[in-house]
Amino acid sequence: MLIYVEKKAENYELTKRILAKFSNEQILWIDHYKNIFDKKIGNQKLTPAIIIAKEEHPNLLPVPNNYWYPGKSFFFRTSLNCVFDCEYCYLKGNFKTQYPVIFVNYEDIQGSISQKINDIRKDWYNWQITLYASNYSDIQGLDVFSEFNDNFIPFVESFDNVLMETRTKSSNIDSLLKVNNWIPYKNTEISFSLNPEEIISTFEKKTAPLQARITAINTLLTKGYKVWLRFLPLLPIDNYEIIYKKFLEDLKKHINIDKINSIFIASLIYNQWDFKTMQKKNPDSKLWNYVKLHENWLVKLPDNIFQNFSTLFKEEFPNKEIYYDFI
Ligand code: SF4
């Protein structure tokens, strides 16, 4: 593996720890992460690499209307890209390379989060503020490099009525089990993205198998973590109604659903520009048969199919509130 390091990231403690941990890997010093990250390399096979960089303008992006939890909500980023390789991942449409980038100046990123929370509270907004940490990468999958949990869970726990969601398809929860001095966490939600094993093995390359995710969920529930289930993207593969029904029935046998606070379902969804890029990168993917262009210029599952999924989830989880993407 190659480790690209921005020269201005050199003196951060996290950089030093990553380089010490991976001292046998080749290090290449660079002026700016975008010189590597934004290079157009098409579908060439490249040596695996990560990039260590400094986020020069850390800021929070407001989420679209009707996205998940009600109230003021923001995306923030501490890393880009992912160690996994889901065929549908929209990051492939957004980013030119698949190299993960880890921003190491956590104090600056936390400073911009604190500032945003303080500004909102000054306007007498006292309801929940939600922070989504995993829209640019799978935080848990990268944690062995990024030490995100160690740094961000105690930080977020120090606020009132703030919720941080990290979402994952990893089953490696070691770092969460170590950061457990603060348990029970009030502000930290670990979400697991789940799908039937048929979908995981076909479309979610390098992610944890379903059984391993279930084991991780149960371990975290036992340790007092807030664990939430995200079923996304729902994919109408052949016989999907039978496959998803069996999948949900099995899940209920293996997870104590009463302990799960919320369930969220979402379509496979792209804006039309990302969709075109995704199609260009992988023209033969079966995935493109599952979606169609809607009037709002989003490309997603046909409404009747999403409705079938919605009915199935309501039937299988009658006592749970089910959140949707209303986009
Ligand atoms: S785990 Fe998430 S971020 Fe990573 S490749 Fe899959 S969809 Fe993308």
Short mmCIF file of C-alpha atoms and ligand atoms in Angstrom, two decimals:
data_model
loop_
_atom_site.label_atom_id
_atom_site.label_comp_id
_atom_site.label_asym_id
_atom_site.label_seq_id
_atom_site.Cartn_x
_atom_site.Cartn_y
_atom_site.Cartn_z
CA MET A 1 0.00 0.00 0.00
CA LEU A 2 1.14 3.57 -0.69
CA ILE A 3 0.59 6.35 1.81
CA TYR A 4 0.44 9.80 0.25
CA VAL A 5 0.97 12.53 2.84
CA GLU A 6 0.34 16.23 2.28
CA LYS A 7 3.35 18.16 3.53
CA LYS A 8 1.09 20.44 5.59
CA ALA A 9 -0.36 17.38 7.36
CA GLU A 10 3.06 16.15 8.47
CA ASN A 11 3.12 17.58 11.98
CA TYR A 12 -0.28 16.41 13.17
CA GLU A 13 -0.19 13.74 15.88
CA LEU A 14 -2.68 11.59 13.98
CA THR A 15 -0.41 11.62 10.93
CA LYS A 16 2.50 10.51 13.08
CA ARG A 17 0.45 7.70 14.60
CA ILE A 18 -0.77 6.45 11.20
CA LEU A 19 2.75 6.49 9.79
CA ALA A 20 4.09 4.68 12.86
CA LYS A 21 1.36 2.04 12.61
CA PHE A 22 2.08 1.43 8.92
CA SER A 23 5.82 1.93 9.04
CA ASN A 24 6.51 -0.75 6.42
CA GLU A 25 4.45 1.00 3.76
CA GLN A 26 5.86 3.34 1.15
CA ILE A 27 5.34 7.04 1.92
CA LEU A 28 5.08 9.67 -0.81
CA TRP A 29 5.02 13.36 0.15
CA ILE A 30 2.66 15.59 -1.85
CA ASP A 31 1.77 19.30 -1.96
CA HIS A 32 -2.00 18.90 -2.13
CA TYR A 33 -4.23 15.85 -1.81
CA LYS A 34 -6.23 16.93 -4.86
CA ASN A 35 -3.16 16.40 -7.06
CA ILE A 36 -3.69 12.68 -6.49
CA PHE A 37 -7.34 12.49 -5.50
CA ASP A 38 -8.64 14.48 -8.48
CA LYS A 39 -6.46 12.82 -11.09
CA LYS A 40 -8.55 11.28 -13.85
CA ILE A 41 -7.45 7.66 -13.92
CA GLY A 42 -10.52 6.01 -15.46
CA ASN A 43 -10.82 2.29 -14.70
CA GLN A 44 -7.06 1.61 -14.45
CA LYS A 45 -5.99 -0.82 -11.72
CA LEU A 46 -3.72 1.05 -9.31
CA THR A 47 -1.67 0.15 -6.26
CA PRO A 48 -3.87 0.49 -3.15
CA ALA A 49 -3.21 3.77 -1.38
CA ILE A 50 -4.52 6.14 1.26
CA ILE A 51 -4.03 9.89 1.39
CA ILE A 52 -3.41 11.87 4.58
CA ALA A 53 -4.36 15.51 4.26
CA LYS A 54 -5.40 18.69 6.01
CA GLU A 55 -8.99 19.92 5.51
CA GLU A 56 -8.35 23.57 4.76
CA HIS A 57 -11.93 24.81 4.95
CA PRO A 58 -13.83 22.52 7.32
CA ASN A 59 -17.50 23.28 7.17
CA LEU A 60 -20.87 21.67 7.64
CA LEU A 61 -23.35 21.24 4.81
CA PRO A 62 -27.08 21.45 5.51
CA VAL A 63 -28.89 18.25 4.53
CA PRO A 64 -31.70 18.34 1.93
CA ASN A 65 -35.25 18.93 3.20
CA ASN A 66 -37.01 15.84 4.55
CA TYR A 67 -33.77 13.92 4.94
CA TRP A 68 -34.10 11.45 7.79
CA TYR A 69 -34.53 13.05 11.24
CA PRO A 70 -36.57 16.22 11.51
CA GLY A 71 -34.92 19.44 12.67
CA LYS A 72 -31.63 21.09 11.84
CA SER A 73 -29.20 18.59 10.37
CA PHE A 74 -25.80 18.74 8.73
CA PHE A 75 -23.26 16.59 6.97
CA PHE A 76 -19.66 16.90 8.06
CA ARG A 77 -16.61 15.14 6.74
CA THR A 78 -13.40 13.86 8.26
CA SER A 79 -12.58 11.52 5.41
CA LEU A 80 -13.47 10.86 1.80
CA ASN A 81 -14.02 7.57 0.03
CA CYS A 82 -14.12 4.13 1.46
CA VAL A 83 -12.22 0.90 1.91
CA PHE A 84 -15.22 -1.05 0.62
CA ASP A 85 -16.38 -1.36 -2.95
CA CYS A 86 -20.15 -1.23 -3.30
CA GLU A 87 -21.14 -1.25 -6.94
CA TYR A 88 -23.89 1.32 -6.40
CA CYS A 89 -21.83 3.72 -4.26
CA TYR A 90 -22.46 7.30 -5.35
CA LEU A 91 -18.97 8.27 -4.21
CA LYS A 92 -17.78 6.63 -7.43
CA GLY A 93 -19.84 9.24 -9.26
CA ASN A 94 -18.59 12.10 -7.12
CA PHE A 95 -14.89 11.35 -6.84
CA LYS A 96 -12.37 10.68 -9.58
CA THR A 97 -10.32 8.11 -7.64
CA GLN A 98 -11.16 5.48 -5.06
CA TYR A 99 -8.31 6.39 -2.71
CA PRO A 100 -9.52 7.11 0.82
CA VAL A 101 -8.50 10.54 2.15
CA ILE A 102 -8.16 11.09 5.90
CA PHE A 103 -8.20 14.67 7.13
CA VAL A 104 -6.08 14.84 10.25
CA ASN A 105 -6.80 18.34 11.58
CA TYR A 106 -9.64 17.19 13.81
CA GLU A 107 -9.43 20.24 16.07
CA ASP A 108 -10.31 22.53 13.16
CA ILE A 109 -13.20 20.28 12.11
CA GLN A 110 -14.49 20.10 15.69
CA GLY A 111 -14.11 23.89 15.95
CA SER A 112 -16.41 24.40 12.98
CA ILE A 113 -18.96 21.96 14.45
CA SER A 114 -18.91 23.74 17.84
CA GLN A 115 -19.28 27.09 16.12
CA LYS A 116 -22.30 25.90 14.14
CA ILE A 117 -23.98 24.44 17.25
CA ASN A 118 -23.35 27.64 19.23
CA ASP A 119 -24.73 29.82 16.42
CA ILE A 120 -27.88 27.71 16.19
CA ARG A 121 -28.41 27.73 19.97
CA LYS A 122 -28.01 31.52 20.03
CA ASP A 123 -31.15 31.67 17.89
CA TRP A 124 -33.05 29.84 20.65
CA TYR A 125 -33.24 26.62 18.69
CA ASN A 126 -33.30 23.97 21.40
CA TRP A 127 -34.46 20.90 19.49
CA GLN A 128 -32.18 18.12 18.28
CA ILE A 129 -29.32 19.00 15.95
CA THR A 130 -28.28 15.99 13.89
CA LEU A 131 -24.79 15.50 12.50
CA TYR A 132 -24.30 12.90 9.77
CA ALA A 133 -20.68 11.77 9.68
CA SER A 134 -20.78 9.02 7.07
CA ASN A 135 -21.96 10.51 3.83
CA TYR A 136 -18.48 10.78 2.37
CA SER A 137 -17.01 7.49 3.60
CA ASP A 138 -17.65 4.46 5.79
CA ILE A 139 -16.28 5.88 9.03
CA GLN A 140 -16.05 2.56 10.84
CA GLY A 141 -14.32 0.85 7.92
CA LEU A 142 -11.61 3.52 8.01
CA ASP A 143 -11.30 3.78 11.77
CA VAL A 144 -8.11 1.73 11.96
CA PHE A 145 -6.44 4.67 10.19
CA SER A 146 -8.57 7.60 11.26
CA GLU A 147 -9.24 6.97 14.99
CA PHE A 148 -12.52 8.76 14.41
CA ASN A 149 -14.35 7.09 17.30
CA ASP A 150 -11.69 7.97 19.85
CA ASN A 151 -11.76 11.59 18.79
CA PHE A 152 -15.34 12.33 17.85
CA ILE A 153 -17.51 10.29 20.24
CA PRO A 154 -16.31 12.09 23.41
CA PHE A 155 -16.50 15.40 21.53
CA VAL A 156 -20.11 14.94 20.42
CA GLU A 157 -21.13 13.57 23.81
CA SER A 158 -20.18 16.89 25.38
CA PHE A 159 -23.19 18.68 23.82
CA ASP A 160 -26.84 18.69 24.81
CA ASN A 161 -29.44 17.46 22.36
CA VAL A 162 -27.02 16.77 19.52
CA LEU A 163 -27.03 13.44 17.72
CA MET A 164 -24.19 12.13 15.56
CA GLU A 165 -24.92 9.25 13.21
CA THR A 166 -22.16 7.10 11.76
CA ARG A 167 -23.21 4.44 9.30
CA THR A 168 -21.30 1.31 8.41
CA LYS A 169 -21.14 -1.98 6.57
CA SER A 170 -18.17 -3.10 8.66
CA SER A 171 -18.26 -5.64 11.45
CA ASN A 172 -14.98 -4.50 12.97
CA ILE A 173 -16.20 -2.73 16.07
CA ASP A 174 -13.02 -3.05 18.16
CA SER A 175 -12.49 0.69 18.35
CA LEU A 176 -16.08 1.20 19.56
CA LEU A 177 -15.60 -1.37 22.28
CA LYS A 178 -12.48 0.45 23.44
CA VAL A 179 -14.04 3.93 23.59
CA ASN A 180 -16.57 2.85 26.14
CA ASN A 181 -15.88 5.04 29.15
CA TRP A 182 -18.83 7.26 28.34
CA ILE A 183 -21.45 4.56 27.84
CA PRO A 184 -24.39 4.81 27.66
CA TYR A 185 -23.91 7.35 24.92
CA LYS A 186 -26.75 9.76 24.54
CA ASN A 187 -25.56 11.50 21.39
CA THR A 188 -23.95 8.75 19.35
CA GLU A 189 -25.83 6.49 17.02
CA ILE A 190 -24.15 3.61 15.21
CA SER A 191 -26.15 2.64 12.16
CA PHE A 192 -25.70 -0.55 10.26
CA SER A 193 -26.69 -0.72 6.61
CA LEU A 194 -28.31 -4.06 5.98
CA ASN A 195 -29.41 -6.00 2.94
CA PRO A 196 -30.00 -9.68 2.16
CA GLU A 197 -26.79 -11.71 1.76
CA GLU A 198 -27.62 -12.19 -1.95
CA ILE A 199 -27.21 -8.43 -2.39
CA ILE A 200 -24.18 -8.12 -0.13
CA SER A 201 -22.24 -10.79 -2.01
CA THR A 202 -23.18 -9.40 -5.42
CA PHE A 203 -23.09 -5.64 -4.98
CA GLU A 204 -21.25 -4.86 -1.71
CA LYS A 205 -17.74 -6.16 -2.36
CA LYS A 206 -15.30 -6.25 0.57
CA THR A 207 -17.99 -5.37 3.14
CA ALA A 208 -18.79 -7.61 6.11
CA PRO A 209 -21.18 -10.53 5.51
CA LEU A 210 -24.67 -10.17 6.95
CA GLN A 211 -24.01 -12.60 9.79
CA ALA A 212 -20.93 -10.66 10.91
CA ARG A 213 -22.91 -7.39 10.91
CA ILE A 214 -25.64 -9.05 13.01
CA THR A 215 -23.03 -10.24 15.52
CA ALA A 216 -21.57 -6.72 15.69
CA ILE A 217 -25.04 -5.23 16.23
CA ASN A 218 -25.79 -7.62 19.08
CA THR A 219 -22.43 -6.95 20.73
CA LEU A 220 -22.97 -3.20 20.63
CA LEU A 221 -26.52 -3.54 21.96
CA THR A 222 -25.16 -5.60 24.86
CA LYS A 223 -22.60 -2.88 25.57
CA GLY A 224 -25.29 -0.21 25.72
CA TYR A 225 -24.75 1.47 22.37
CA LYS A 226 -27.62 3.05 20.46
CA VAL A 227 -27.83 0.92 17.35
CA TRP A 228 -30.07 1.75 14.45
CA LEU A 229 -30.88 -0.19 11.30
CA ARG A 230 -30.73 1.29 7.84
CA PHE A 231 -32.04 -0.75 4.94
CA LEU A 232 -30.47 0.88 1.96
CA PRO A 233 -30.35 0.80 -0.89
CA LEU A 234 -33.36 -1.43 -1.36
CA LEU A 235 -32.85 -3.37 -4.58
CA PRO A 236 -35.59 -5.20 -6.46
CA ILE A 237 -33.48 -8.18 -7.49
CA ASP A 238 -35.29 -11.23 -8.94
CA ASN A 239 -37.82 -12.56 -6.40
CA TYR A 240 -37.07 -9.60 -4.17
CA GLU A 241 -40.37 -9.79 -2.30
CA ILE A 242 -39.68 -13.37 -1.18
CA ILE A 243 -36.00 -12.70 -0.50
CA TYR A 244 -36.61 -9.55 1.59
CA LYS A 245 -39.46 -11.17 3.53
CA LYS A 246 -37.25 -14.08 4.52
CA PHE A 247 -34.38 -11.70 5.29
CA LEU A 248 -36.52 -9.60 7.65
CA GLU A 249 -38.00 -12.65 9.32
CA ASP A 250 -34.51 -14.06 9.94
CA LEU A 251 -33.34 -10.71 11.24
CA LYS A 252 -36.13 -10.61 13.80
CA LYS A 253 -35.02 -14.02 15.04
CA HIS A 254 -31.42 -12.88 15.54
CA ILE A 255 -31.72 -9.28 16.74
CA ASN A 256 -33.85 -7.98 19.59
CA ILE A 257 -35.75 -5.46 17.48
CA ASP A 258 -37.30 -3.90 20.61
CA LYS A 259 -33.85 -2.56 21.46
CA ILE A 260 -33.47 -0.91 18.04
CA ASN A 261 -34.57 2.70 18.20
CA SER A 262 -35.34 3.35 14.57
CA ILE A 263 -35.57 1.75 11.19
CA PHE A 264 -34.89 3.59 8.00
CA ILE A 265 -35.49 2.48 4.42
CA ALA A 266 -34.31 4.13 1.22
CA SER A 267 -34.31 3.63 -2.50
CA LEU A 268 -31.26 3.32 -4.67
CA ILE A 269 -31.11 6.98 -5.69
CA TYR A 270 -28.92 9.34 -7.73
CA ASN A 271 -29.13 12.76 -9.18
CA GLN A 272 -29.06 12.51 -12.96
CA TRP A 273 -25.44 13.72 -13.27
CA ASP A 274 -24.07 11.17 -10.81
CA PHE A 275 -26.18 8.54 -12.52
CA LYS A 276 -24.62 9.30 -15.91
CA THR A 277 -21.13 9.10 -14.42
CA MET A 278 -21.94 5.83 -12.68
CA GLN A 279 -23.30 4.36 -15.91
CA LYS A 280 -20.20 5.46 -17.77
CA LYS A 281 -17.91 3.88 -15.18
CA ASN A 282 -19.77 0.58 -15.16
CA PRO A 283 -21.98 0.34 -18.27
CA ASP A 284 -22.87 -3.33 -17.78
CA SER A 285 -24.08 -3.12 -14.20
CA LYS A 286 -27.41 -4.82 -13.56
CA LEU A 287 -28.23 -2.02 -11.12
CA TRP A 288 -29.30 0.38 -13.84
CA ASN A 289 -32.28 -1.88 -14.65
CA TYR A 290 -33.73 -1.21 -11.19
CA VAL A 291 -34.08 2.56 -11.43
CA LYS A 292 -35.81 5.13 -13.62
CA LEU A 293 -35.77 8.90 -14.04
CA HIS A 294 -38.49 10.67 -12.04
CA GLU A 295 -40.10 14.08 -12.71
CA ASN A 296 -37.85 15.71 -10.09
CA TRP A 297 -34.79 14.65 -12.13
CA LEU A 298 -33.78 12.06 -9.58
CA VAL A 299 -33.04 8.54 -10.72
CA LYS A 300 -34.50 6.00 -8.28
CA LEU A 301 -36.72 2.93 -7.90
CA PRO A 302 -40.16 3.16 -9.53
CA ASP A 303 -42.74 4.38 -6.97
CA ASN A 304 -44.78 1.16 -7.04
CA ILE A 305 -41.72 -0.93 -6.18
CA PHE A 306 -40.71 1.36 -3.36
CA GLN A 307 -44.30 1.15 -2.12
CA ASN A 308 -44.03 -2.67 -2.10
CA PHE A 309 -40.91 -2.40 0.04
CA SER A 310 -42.59 0.06 2.36
CA THR A 311 -45.61 -2.21 2.86
CA LEU A 312 -43.35 -5.19 3.55
CA PHE A 313 -41.34 -3.30 6.20
CA LYS A 314 -44.51 -2.04 7.89
CA GLU A 315 -45.87 -5.58 8.02
CA GLU A 316 -42.65 -7.02 9.41
CA PHE A 317 -42.04 -4.23 11.96
CA PRO A 318 -45.60 -3.22 12.97
CA ASN A 319 -44.50 -1.63 16.26
CA LYS A 320 -41.65 0.43 14.88
CA GLU A 321 -41.59 3.86 13.38
CA ILE A 322 -40.12 3.52 9.91
CA TYR A 323 -38.33 6.53 8.47
CA TYR A 324 -38.18 7.14 4.73
CA ASP A 325 -36.35 9.34 2.34
CA PHE A 326 -39.11 11.58 1.00
CA ILE A 327 -36.94 13.06 -1.72
S1 SF4 B 1 -19.73 1.10 2.42
FE1 SF4 B 1 -20.87 2.97 1.91
S2 SF4 B 1 -19.29 4.47 1.43
FE2 SF4 B 1 -18.32 2.45 1.34
S3 SF4 B 1 -18.42 1.81 -0.80
FE3 SF4 B 1 -20.22 0.98 0.25
S4 SF4 B 1 -21.83 2.53 -0.05
FE4 SF4 B 1 -19.87 3.51 -0.51
#
